[in-house]
Amino acid sequence: MSKRITIHYDDKPIYDIVIENDYMSLADEIRAIGLDGRKICVVSDSNVAPLYLDDLTNKLSKIGKIFSYTFNAGEESKTLETVENLYEYLILNHFERRDILVALGGGVVGDLTGYAAATYLRGIDFIQVPTSLLAQVDSSIGGKTGVDFRSYKNMVGAFHMPRLVYMNLKVLDTLDDRLFNSGFGEIIKHGYIKNAEYLDYIENNISGIKAREYDVMEHIIYESCLIKAGVVERDPHEKGERALLNFGHTLGHSIEKLCNFSKYHGECVVLGMICALDICVNRNLISSDDYDRAIKLFAAFGFPLTITGIAAEEVIKVSKSDKKMENGSIKFCLLRGVGMGYIDRTVTDEECLKALEKVLR
């Protein structure tokens, strides 16, 4: 049974999130928004393309001339050089402003393709077809695009809304357990910042989640998309509330960089959330029972709760080169209770150092 969420900007509908169990309706969805009869370039990576590219291009071939561009999988490819290579491919194949890009893959593919679409010929249309759980519940929604610059994560980017987000939940069956579980870093985050009842549902359905039961996963993805969609609609350019989505990311991004991306994004976000939750306990914003509950939930999904070989001082130093800095202070998402995130600009280095003792070994 398909589900649909419409995203609005200035109270006007701008694109739909469509949740299905195959790619059968994708061409019809593209036709419905008037993008048929154009050149389509499907951008993917070396992990995803062998699994889904042929199926997708076959489905799309009835509405336009199909091209494809594949780059090496991994965060190390999320660079301006990869974007430049994609630009050249589009130029050589005479892509015009009316043509479209389709991002088939996880967060790296979606972010990079979106940035290329935002900047090629000063902006062309693109469609998100996310294939990882993390991309389905988070990075494909909201129009934040970008690439890493040298060793700095997501420092070059643009806001560029997709014309459609199309999710095939059956792709989740092909993810290994670690990559599947990694998506729950962002999912659990949504519960902590916005919806305590949603967190209860996750806790009560762990067995169904691990079995990847379709109805359970459809409900979880739909609820996470609703949470992110609501935040994005109210704050499309991250001027206020949208910063709540960075719960766990402030220190998590720094850990991700310092471990040379050997951990998945969701795993690093969880380490960052553990730090943020510890700060909340020390400020008497949440109870120690709330903290213990979170640790138990992270453990249930196999998240690493500690990491070795990283110095706390380096984590803080790197965090100050992150795009979350504002007027010399870090925008930190904390909780006034489970489901009640807020932005704080008073977190000190000393608080961060103490919290990092929980996760750095």
Coordinates of N, CA and C in Angstrom, one line a residue, residues 118-311:
A118 N 21.8 21.6 -8.7 CA 21.7 23.0 -8.3 C 22.6 24.0 -9.0
T119 N 23.7 23.4 -9.5 CA 24.8 24.3 -10.1 C 25.0 24.1 -11.6
Y120 N 24.6 23.0 -12.2 CA 24.7 22.9 -13.6 C 23.8 23.8 -14.4
L121 N 24.3 24.6 -15.2 CA 23.5 25.6 -16.0 C 22.6 26.4 -15.0
R122 N 23.2 26.7 -13.9 CA 22.5 27.5 -12.8 C 21.3 26.9 -12.3
G123 N 21.1 25.6 -12.5 CA 20.0 24.9 -11.8 C 19.1 24.1 -12.8
I124 N 19.1 22.8 -12.6 CA 18.2 21.9 -13.4 C 17.4 21.1 -12.4
D125 N 16.4 20.4 -12.9 CA 15.5 19.6 -12.0 C 16.2 18.3 -11.6
F126 N 15.9 17.8 -10.4 CA 16.4 16.4 -10.1 C 15.4 15.7 -9.2
I127 N 15.5 14.4 -9.2 CA 14.6 13.5 -8.5 C 15.5 12.6 -7.5
Q128 N 15.0 12.5 -6.3 CA 15.7 11.6 -5.4 C 15.0 10.2 -5.4
V129 N 15.9 9.2 -5.6 CA 15.4 7.8 -5.5 C 16.3 7.1 -4.5
P130 N 16.1 7.3 -3.2 CA 17.0 6.9 -2.1 C 17.0 5.3 -1.9
T131 N 18.1 4.7 -1.8 CA 18.2 3.3 -1.6 C 18.7 2.8 -0.3
S132 N 19.1 3.7 0.6 CA 19.5 3.3 2.0 C 18.4 3.8 2.9
L133 N 18.3 3.2 4.0 CA 17.3 3.6 5.0 C 17.6 5.0 5.5
L134 N 18.9 5.3 5.7 CA 19.2 6.7 6.2 C 18.8 7.7 5.2
A135 N 19.1 7.5 3.9 CA 18.7 8.4 2.9 C 17.2 8.6 2.8
Q136 N 16.4 7.5 3.0 CA 15.0 7.5 2.9 C 14.4 8.4 4.0
V137 N 14.9 8.3 5.2 CA 14.3 9.0 6.3 C 14.9 10.4 6.5
D138 N 16.0 10.7 5.8 CA 16.7 11.9 6.2 C 17.2 12.7 5.0
S139 N 18.3 12.2 4.4 CA 19.0 13.1 3.5 C 18.3 13.4 2.2
S140 N 17.4 12.6 1.8 CA 16.7 12.8 0.5 C 15.6 13.9 0.6
I141 N 15.3 14.3 1.9 CA 14.2 15.2 2.1 C 14.7 16.6 2.5
G142 N 14.2 17.6 1.9 CA 14.5 19.0 2.4 C 15.4 19.8 1.5
G143 N 16.0 19.3 0.5 CA 16.7 20.1 -0.5 C 18.1 20.5 0.0
K144 N 18.7 20.0 1.1 CA 20.1 20.3 1.4 C 21.0 19.4 0.5
T145 N 21.8 20.0 -0.3 CA 22.7 19.3 -1.1 C 24.1 19.8 -0.9
G146 N 25.1 18.9 -1.2 CA 26.5 19.4 -1.0 C 27.5 18.3 -1.1
V147 N 28.8 18.7 -1.0 CA 29.9 17.8 -1.1 C 30.9 18.2 0.0
D148 N 31.8 17.3 0.3 CA 32.9 17.6 1.2 C 33.9 18.4 0.5
F149 N 34.6 19.3 1.3 CA 35.7 20.1 0.7 C 37.0 19.7 1.5
R150 N 37.8 19.0 0.7 CA 39.1 18.5 1.4 C 38.6 17.6 2.5
S151 N 39.0 17.9 3.7 CA 38.6 17.0 4.9 C 37.4 17.6 5.6
Y152 N 36.7 18.6 5.1 CA 35.6 19.2 5.8 C 34.3 18.8 5.2
K153 N 33.4 18.2 6.1 CA 32.2 17.5 5.6 C 31.1 18.5 5.3
N154 N 30.6 18.4 4.1 CA 29.4 19.2 3.6 C 29.6 20.7 3.7
M155 N 30.8 21.1 3.4 CA 31.1 22.6 3.5 C 30.8 23.3 2.3
V156 N 30.6 22.6 1.2 CA 30.2 23.3 -0.1 C 28.8 22.7 -0.5
G157 N 27.8 23.6 -0.7 CA 26.5 23.1 -1.0 C 25.5 24.1 -1.4
A158 N 24.3 23.7 -1.5 CA 23.2 24.7 -1.9 C 21.9 24.1 -1.5
F159 N 20.9 24.9 -1.3 CA 19.5 24.4 -1.1 C 18.9 24.3 -2.5
H160 N 18.5 23.1 -2.8 CA 17.9 22.9 -4.1 C 16.9 21.8 -4.0
M161 N 15.6 22.1 -4.0 CA 14.6 21.1 -3.7 C 14.4 20.2 -4.9
P162 N 14.2 18.9 -4.6 CA 13.9 17.9 -5.6 C 12.5 18.1 -6.2
R163 N 12.2 17.6 -7.3 CA 10.9 17.6 -7.9 C 10.0 16.5 -7.4
L164 N 10.7 15.4 -6.9 CA 10.1 14.2 -6.4 C 11.0 13.4 -5.6
V165 N 10.5 12.8 -4.5 CA 11.3 11.8 -3.8 C 10.5 10.5 -3.9
Y166 N 11.1 9.5 -4.4 CA 10.4 8.2 -4.7 C 11.2 7.1 -4.0
M167 N 10.5 6.4 -3.0 CA 11.1 5.4 -2.2 C 10.6 4.0 -2.5
N168 N 11.4 3.1 -2.8 CA 11.0 1.7 -3.0 C 11.5 0.9 -1.7
L169 N 10.6 0.5 -0.8 CA 11.0 -0.1 0.4 C 11.6 -1.4 0.3
K170 N 11.4 -2.1 -0.9 CA 12.0 -3.4 -1.1 C 13.5 -3.4 -1.2
V171 N 14.1 -2.2 -1.5 CA 15.5 -2.2 -1.6 C 16.2 -2.4 -0.2
L172 N 15.4 -2.2 0.9 CA 16.0 -2.4 2.2 C 16.4 -3.8 2.5
D173 N 15.7 -4.8 1.7 CA 16.0 -6.2 1.9 C 17.5 -6.5 1.5
T174 N 18.1 -5.7 0.6 CA 19.4 -6.0 0.1 C 20.5 -5.4 1.0
L175 N 20.1 -4.5 2.0 CA 21.2 -3.9 2.8 C 21.7 -4.9 3.9
D176 N 23.0 -4.9 4.1 CA 23.5 -5.7 5.2 C 23.1 -5.1 6.5
D177 N 23.2 -5.9 7.6 CA 22.6 -5.5 8.9 C 23.2 -4.2 9.4
R178 N 24.5 -4.1 9.2 CA 25.1 -2.9 9.8 C 24.6 -1.6 9.1
L179 N 24.5 -1.7 7.7 CA 24.1 -0.5 7.0 C 22.6 -0.3 7.3
F180 N 21.8 -1.3 7.4 CA 20.4 -1.1 7.7 C 20.2 -0.5 9.1
N181 N 21.0 -1.0 10.1 CA 20.9 -0.5 11.4 C 21.3 0.9 11.5
S182 N 22.3 1.3 10.7 CA 22.9 2.7 10.7 C 21.8 3.7 10.5
G183 N 20.8 3.4 9.6 CA 19.7 4.3 9.4 C 18.9 4.6 10.6
F184 N 19.0 3.8 11.6 CA 18.2 4.0 12.8 C 18.8 5.1 13.7
G185 N 20.1 5.5 13.4 CA 20.6 6.7 14.1 C 19.7 7.9 13.9
E186 N 19.4 8.1 12.6 CA 18.6 9.3 12.3 C 17.1 9.1 12.7
I187 N 16.6 7.8 12.6 CA 15.2 7.5 13.0 C 15.1 7.8 14.5
I188 N 16.0 7.2 15.3 CA 15.9 7.4 16.8 C 16.0 8.9 17.1
K189 N 16.9 9.6 16.4 CA 17.0 11.1 16.6 C 15.7 11.8 16.4
H190 N 14.9 11.4 15.4 CA 13.6 12.0 15.2 C 12.7 11.9 16.4
G191 N 12.7 10.7 17.0 CA 11.9 10.5 18.2 C 12.4 11.4 19.4
Y192 N 13.7 11.5 19.6 CA 14.2 12.3 20.7 C 13.9 13.8 20.5
I193 N 14.0 14.3 19.3 CA 13.8 15.8 19.2 C 12.3 16.2 19.0
K194 N 11.5 15.2 18.6 CA 10.1 15.7 18.2 C 8.9 14.8 18.7
N195 N 9.2 13.5 19.0 CA 8.0 12.7 19.2 C 8.3 11.5 20.1
A196 N 8.0 11.6 21.4 CA 8.3 10.6 22.3 C 7.5 9.3 22.1
E197 N 6.2 9.5 21.6 CA 5.4 8.3 21.3 C 6.0 7.5 20.1
Y198 N 6.6 8.2 19.1 CA 7.3 7.5 18.0 C 8.4 6.6 18.6
L199 N 9.1 7.2 19.5 CA 10.2 6.4 20.2 C 9.7 5.2 20.8
D200 N 8.5 5.3 21.5 CA 7.9 4.1 22.1 C 7.6 3.1 21.1
Y201 N 7.1 3.5 19.9 CA 6.8 2.5 18.9 C 8.0 1.8 18.4
I202 N 9.1 2.5 18.3 CA 10.4 1.8 17.8 C 10.8 0.8 18.9
E203 N 10.8 1.2 20.1 CA 11.2 0.3 21.2 C 10.3 -1.0 21.2
N204 N 9.0 -0.8 21.0 CA 8.0 -1.9 21.1 C 8.0 -2.8 19.8
N205 N 8.8 -2.4 18.8 CA 8.7 -3.2 17.5 C 10.1 -3.5 17.1
I206 N 11.0 -3.7 18.0 CA 12.4 -4.0 17.6 C 12.5 -5.4 16.8
S207 N 11.7 -6.4 17.3 CA 11.8 -7.6 16.6 C 11.3 -7.5 15.2
G208 N 10.2 -6.8 15.0 CA 9.6 -6.6 13.6 C 10.6 -5.8 12.7
I209 N 11.3 -4.8 13.4 CA 12.2 -4.0 12.6 C 13.4 -4.9 12.1
K210 N 13.9 -5.7 13.0 CA 15.1 -6.6 12.7 C 14.7 -7.6 11.6
A211 N 13.4 -8.0 11.6 CA 12.9 -8.9 10.6 C 12.6 -8.2 9.3
R212 N 12.6 -6.9 9.4 CA 12.3 -6.0 8.2 C 10.9 -6.2 7.7
E213 N 10.0 -6.4 8.7 CA 8.6 -6.6 8.3 C 8.1 -5.3 7.6
Y214 N 7.4 -5.5 6.4 CA 7.1 -4.4 5.6 C 6.2 -3.4 6.2
D215 N 5.2 -3.9 6.9 CA 4.2 -2.9 7.5 C 4.9 -2.1 8.6
V216 N 5.8 -2.7 9.4 CA 6.5 -2.0 10.4 C 7.4 -0.9 9.8
M217 N 8.2 -1.3 8.8 CA 9.1 -0.4 8.2 C 8.4 0.7 7.4
E218 N 7.3 0.4 6.8 CA 6.5 1.4 6.1 C 6.1 2.5 7.1
H219 N 5.6 2.0 8.3 CA 5.1 3.0 9.3 C 6.2 3.8 9.8
I220 N 7.4 3.2 10.1 CA 8.5 4.0 10.6 C 9.0 5.0 9.6
I221 N 9.2 4.6 8.4 CA 9.7 5.5 7.4 C 8.7 6.6 7.2
Y222 N 7.4 6.3 7.1 CA 6.4 7.4 7.0 C 6.4 8.4 8.1
E223 N 6.5 7.9 9.3 CA 6.5 8.7 10.5 C 7.8 9.6 10.5
S224 N 8.9 9.0 10.2 CA 10.2 9.8 10.2 C 10.1 10.9 9.1
C225 N 9.6 10.5 7.9 CA 9.4 11.5 6.8 C 8.5 12.6 7.2
L226 N 7.4 12.3 8.0 CA 6.5 13.3 8.5 C 7.2 14.3 9.4
I227 N 8.0 13.8 10.3 CA 8.7 14.6 11.2 C 9.7 15.5 10.5
K228 N 10.5 15.0 9.6 CA 11.4 15.8 8.9 C 10.7 16.8 7.9
A229 N 9.7 16.3 7.3 CA 8.9 17.2 6.4 C 8.4 18.4 7.1
G230 N 7.8 18.2 8.3 CA 7.3 19.3 9.1 C 8.3 20.3 9.4
V231 N 9.5 19.8 9.9 CA 10.6 20.8 10.2 C 11.0 21.5 9.0
V232 N 11.2 20.8 7.9 CA 11.7 21.5 6.7 C 10.7 22.5 6.1
E233 N 9.4 22.2 6.2 CA 8.4 23.2 5.8 C 8.4 24.4 6.6
R234 N 8.6 24.3 7.9 CA 8.6 25.5 8.8 C 9.9 26.3 8.7
D235 N 11.0 25.6 8.3 CA 12.3 26.3 8.3 C 13.1 25.7 7.1
P236 N 12.8 26.1 5.9 CA 13.4 25.5 4.7 C 14.9 25.7 4.5
H237 N 15.4 26.9 5.1 CA 16.8 27.2 4.9 C 17.6 27.2 6.2
E238 N 17.1 26.5 7.2 CA 17.9 26.3 8.4 C 18.2 27.6 9.1
K239 N 17.2 28.4 9.3 CA 17.4 29.7 10.0 C 17.0 29.5 11.5
G240 N 16.4 28.4 11.9 CA 15.9 28.2 13.3 C 15.7 26.8 13.6
E241 N 14.4 26.3 13.5 CA 14.0 25.0 14.0 C 14.7 23.9 13.3
R242 N 15.1 24.0 12.0 CA 15.7 22.9 11.3 C 17.0 22.5 11.9
A243 N 17.7 23.4 12.7 CA 18.9 23.0 13.3 C 18.7 21.9 14.4
L244 N 17.4 21.6 14.8 CA 17.1 20.5 15.7 C 17.5 19.2 15.0
L245 N 17.5 19.1 13.7 CA 17.8 17.9 13.0 C 19.3 17.5 13.2
N246 N 20.1 18.5 13.7 CA 21.5 18.2 14.0 C 21.8 17.6 15.3
F247 N 20.7 17.1 16.0 CA 20.9 16.4 17.3 C 21.9 15.2 17.1
G248 N 23.0 15.3 17.8 CA 24.0 14.2 17.7 C 25.1 14.5 16.6
H249 N 24.8 15.5 15.7 CA 25.7 15.7 14.6 C 26.8 16.7 15.0
T250 N 26.7 17.5 16.0 CA 27.7 18.5 16.3 C 29.0 17.8 16.6
L251 N 29.1 16.9 17.5 CA 30.3 16.1 17.7 C 30.4 14.9 16.8
G252 N 29.2 14.4 16.4 CA 29.2 13.2 15.5 C 30.0 13.4 14.2
H253 N 29.7 14.6 13.6 CA 30.4 14.9 12.3 C 32.0 14.9 12.6
S254 N 32.4 15.5 13.7 CA 33.8 15.5 14.0 C 34.4 14.1 14.1
I255 N 33.7 13.3 14.9 CA 34.1 11.9 15.0 C 34.2 11.2 13.7
E256 N 33.2 11.5 12.8 CA 33.1 10.8 11.5 C 34.4 11.2 10.7
K257 N 34.8 12.5 10.8 CA 35.9 12.9 10.0 C 37.2 12.3 10.6
L258 N 37.3 12.3 11.9 CA 38.6 11.9 12.6 C 38.8 10.4 12.5
C259 N 37.7 9.6 12.3 CA 37.9 8.2 12.1 C 38.0 7.9 10.6
N260 N 38.2 8.9 9.8 CA 38.4 8.7 8.3 C 37.2 8.0 7.7
F261 N 36.0 8.3 8.2 CA 34.8 7.7 7.7 C 34.8 6.2 7.7
S262 N 35.5 5.6 8.7 CA 35.5 4.1 8.9 C 34.2 3.7 9.5
K263 N 33.5 4.6 10.2 CA 32.2 4.3 10.7 C 31.1 5.0 9.8
Y264 N 29.9 4.3 9.8 CA 28.8 4.9 9.0 C 28.4 6.2 9.7
H265 N 27.7 7.1 8.9 CA 27.2 8.3 9.4 C 26.3 8.1 10.6
G266 N 25.4 7.2 10.4 CA 24.4 6.9 11.5 C 25.1 6.5 12.8
E267 N 26.2 5.7 12.7 CA 27.0 5.3 13.8 C 27.6 6.4 14.6
C268 N 28.2 7.4 13.8 CA 28.8 8.6 14.4 C 27.8 9.5 15.0
V269 N 26.6 9.6 14.4 CA 25.5 10.4 14.9 C 25.1 9.8 16.3
V270 N 25.1 8.5 16.4 CA 24.7 7.9 17.7 C 25.8 8.3 18.8
L271 N 27.1 8.2 18.4 CA 28.1 8.6 19.4 C 27.9 10.1 19.8
G272 N 27.5 10.9 18.8 CA 27.3 12.3 19.1 C 26.0 12.5 20.0
M273 N 25.0 11.6 19.8 CA 23.8 11.7 20.6 C 24.1 11.3 22.0
I274 N 25.0 10.3 22.2 CA 25.3 9.9 23.5 C 26.0 11.0 24.3
C275 N 26.9 11.8 23.6 CA 27.5 13.0 24.2 C 26.4 14.0 24.6
A276 N 25.5 14.3 23.6 CA 24.5 15.3 23.9 C 23.6 14.9 25.0
L277 N 23.2 13.6 25.1 CA 22.4 13.1 26.2 C 23.1 13.2 27.5
D278 N 24.4 13.0 27.5 CA 25.1 13.1 28.7 C 25.1 14.6 29.2
I279 N 25.3 15.5 28.3 CA 25.2 16.9 28.7 C 23.9 17.3 29.2
C280 N 22.8 16.7 28.6 CA 21.5 16.9 29.1 C 21.3 16.4 30.5
V281 N 21.8 15.2 30.8 CA 21.7 14.7 32.2 C 22.5 15.6 33.2
N282 N 23.7 16.0 32.8 CA 24.4 16.9 33.7 C 23.8 18.2 33.9
R283 N 23.0 18.7 33.0 CA 22.2 19.9 33.2 C 20.8 19.7 33.8
N284 N 20.5 18.5 34.2 CA 19.2 18.1 34.7 C 18.1 18.4 33.8
L285 N 18.3 18.2 32.5 CA 17.3 18.4 31.5 C 16.5 17.1 31.3
I286 N 17.2 16.0 31.4 CA 16.6 14.7 31.3 C 17.2 13.9 32.5
S287 N 16.5 12.7 32.8 CA 17.0 11.9 33.9 C 18.0 10.9 33.5
S288 N 18.7 10.3 34.5 CA 19.7 9.3 34.1 C 18.9 8.0 33.6
D289 N 17.7 7.8 34.0 CA 16.9 6.8 33.4 C 16.6 7.0 31.9
D290 N 16.4 8.3 31.5 CA 16.2 8.6 30.1 C 17.5 8.3 29.3
Y291 N 18.7 8.6 29.9 CA 19.9 8.3 29.3 C 20.1 6.8 29.2
D292 N 19.9 6.0 30.2 CA 20.1 4.6 30.2 C 19.1 4.0 29.1
R293 N 17.9 4.5 29.0 CA 17.0 4.0 28.0 C 17.6 4.2 26.6
A294 N 18.2 5.3 26.4 CA 18.7 5.6 25.1 C 19.9 4.6 24.8
I295 N 20.8 4.4 25.7 CA 21.9 3.5 25.6 C 21.4 2.1 25.2
K296 N 20.4 1.7 25.9 CA 19.8 0.3 25.7 C 19.2 0.2 24.3
L297 N 18.6 1.3 23.8 CA 18.0 1.3 22.5 C 19.1 1.3 21.4
F298 N 20.2 2.1 21.6 CA 21.3 2.1 20.7 C 21.9 0.7 20.6
A299 N 22.1 0.0 21.8 CA 22.7 -1.3 21.8 C 21.8 -2.3 21.1
A300 N 20.5 -2.2 21.2 CA 19.6 -3.1 20.5 C 19.8 -3.1 19.0
F301 N 20.3 -2.0 18.4 CA 20.5 -1.9 17.0 C 22.0 -2.1 16.7
G302 N 22.8 -2.6 17.7 CA 24.2 -2.9 17.4 C 25.1 -1.7 17.2
F303 N 24.7 -0.5 17.6 CA 25.5 0.6 17.4 C 26.8 0.5 18.3
P304 N 27.9 0.9 17.8 CA 29.1 1.0 18.7 C 28.9 2.1 19.6
L305 N 29.1 1.9 20.9 CA 28.9 2.9 21.9 C 30.2 3.6 22.3
T306 N 31.3 3.1 21.8 CA 32.6 3.8 22.1 C 33.4 3.7 20.8
I307 N 34.5 4.5 20.7 CA 35.4 4.4 19.6 C 36.8 4.7 20.1
T308 N 37.8 4.1 19.5 CA 39.2 4.3 20.0 C 40.0 5.1 19.0
G309 N 41.1 5.6 19.5 CA 42.1 6.2 18.6 C 41.8 7.7 18.3
I310 N 40.9 8.3 19.0 CA 40.5 9.7 18.7 C 40.6 10.5 20.1
A311 N 41.3 11.7 20.0 CA 41.4 12.5 21.2 C 40.2 13.5 21.3

